Amino acid sequence: MENLSDIKVIKKILSSFGFKFSKSLGQNFIVDSSVCPKMAENSTENKNSGVIEIGPGIGVLTIELAKRFKKVVSVEIDKRLIPILKKTTAEFENVKIINSDILKTDLKKLIETEFKDFDEINVCANLPYYITSEVIMYILENQEIKVNSLVLMIQKEAAERICAQPGSRQSGAISLAVRYYGEPKILFSVNRECFIPMPNVDSCVIKINLKKSNSKIIKDKTRFFKVVKAAFSQRRKNIVNSLGSGLGKSKDEIKNILNSAGINPNFRAEQLTFEDFSKIVDLL
Ligand code: SAM
């Protein structure tokens, strides 16, 4: 089997298929031999489980997943990569390649057909940067599917934001949204030089362990997401102003709610903890 993280091998394969990288599809392929085994290792908890990979490229991570999971289903949007993937993953009978946009893929149907008797499904991907948050929320918000964990390579700044503790300077709406569904953590960082073509940013691999049941302290999910969105829509304003305009309520009304919740109205959204948001939702 050829080493798919060897830059010479990648160039040879791509030129034999006349393939040119597409910037708009976020195509930066891994050229470091340690990254994909480490990602796959961190993704597997049970050898009998299945994994969905998003954007396999030429299959460098796919084959590491195939060695460790019972079944791998890789969803790749770029149809030019399909014949390449068929060739590079040919020796693994447990790999299925699907040519589709992950954001238009019916994940419930995919799981029902491809992972019928599996009791555990994970997601592992070196994500294209342009759809990082959309893909994460697409999977987390889908109530009809149950995945155990997501191991994702994403831009370093996005990783820091997603994994930031609510209440810390780096937190944002995405940090709270992800924490509603699971526990995110940074596993390791990956230098930009580990990719071809080299991107302008560094990356991190994160893991989100999904909660067995969604947050118990948040009673009204729709309202929780509405409050988070309103609070962070005007990050620079204090919470009394951002919530007032975002929720269409008077300053006095919001002040009363914040006082009852014991939250300083002059705080900004990033200073509020998960529990603070929960109290606001209850009091609204
Ligand atoms: N997994 C490979 C690797 O690590 O070298 C490639 C990763 S590259 C950063 C992202 C991959 O996602 C590309 O192969 C790209 O074509 C694919 N992709 C981009 N948008 C996609 C989408 N909406 N659905 C599925 N795949 C997508």
Tab-separated table of C-alpha atoms and ligand atoms in Angstrom, residues 25-30 36 53-61 75-78 81 100-103 126-128 130-131 195, ligand 1:
chain	number	residue	atom	x	y	z
A	25	LEU	CA	-13.883	23.212	-1.617
A	26	GLY	CA	-11.251	23.716	1.075
A	27	GLN	CA	-8.928	21.091	-0.365
A	28	ASN	CA	-5.785	20.961	1.757
A	29	PHE	CA	-4.540	17.399	2.043
A	30	ILE	CA	-2.483	15.993	4.914
A	36	CYS	CA	-4.207	10.630	10.628
A	53	GLU	CA	-15.876	10.514	7.453
A	54	ILE	CA	-16.509	13.886	5.831
A	55	GLY	CA	-14.305	14.933	2.916
A	56	PRO	CA	-11.896	12.005	2.497
A	57	GLY	CA	-9.800	13.723	-0.205
A	58	ILE	CA	-7.534	10.974	-1.534
A	59	GLY	CA	-8.186	8.726	1.470
A	60	VAL	CA	-5.255	9.319	3.822
A	61	LEU	CA	-7.492	9.369	6.927
A	75	VAL	CA	-18.847	11.369	2.092
A	76	GLU	CA	-16.955	13.380	-0.550
A	77	ILE	CA	-18.506	16.248	-2.513
A	78	ASP	CA	-15.934	16.347	-5.324
A	81	LEU	CA	-11.944	12.337	-6.210
A	100	SER	CA	-22.441	13.846	-1.874
A	101	ASP	CA	-22.446	17.188	-0.108
A	102	ILE	CA	-22.485	16.374	3.615
A	103	LEU	CA	-24.861	19.283	4.280
A	126	ASN	CA	-10.362	16.837	8.410
A	127	LEU	CA	-13.045	19.420	7.702
A	128	PRO	CA	-12.949	22.001	4.954
A	130	TYR	CA	-15.438	27.045	4.907
A	131	ILE	CA	-18.183	24.932	6.488
A	195	PHE	CA	-0.847	20.240	4.428
B	1	SAM	N1	-9.378	14.078	4.371
B	1	SAM	C1	-8.425	14.611	3.435
B	1	SAM	C2	-7.110	14.857	4.125
B	1	SAM	O1	-7.118	14.903	5.371
B	1	SAM	O2	-6.089	15.005	3.465
B	1	SAM	C3	-8.947	15.877	2.753
B	1	SAM	C4	-9.335	17.002	3.682
B	1	SAM	S1	-9.690	18.507	2.865
B	1	SAM	C5	-9.327	19.676	4.155
B	1	SAM	C6	-11.452	18.618	2.837
B	1	SAM	C7	-12.175	17.646	1.930
B	1	SAM	O3	-13.580	17.867	2.048
B	1	SAM	C8	-11.888	17.759	0.437
B	1	SAM	O4	-11.673	16.494	-0.082
B	1	SAM	C9	-13.144	18.405	-0.155
B	1	SAM	O5	-13.368	18.058	-1.494
B	1	SAM	C10	-14.215	17.848	0.777
B	1	SAM	N2	-15.447	18.655	0.894
B	1	SAM	C11	-15.571	20.005	0.798
B	1	SAM	N3	-16.833	20.372	1.005
B	1	SAM	C12	-17.545	19.246	1.247
B	1	SAM	C13	-18.929	18.978	1.523
B	1	SAM	N4	-19.815	19.959	1.592
B	1	SAM	N5	-19.311	17.689	1.685
B	1	SAM	C14	-18.403	16.677	1.610
B	1	SAM	N6	-17.089	16.873	1.351
B	1	SAM	C15	-16.664	18.129	1.188
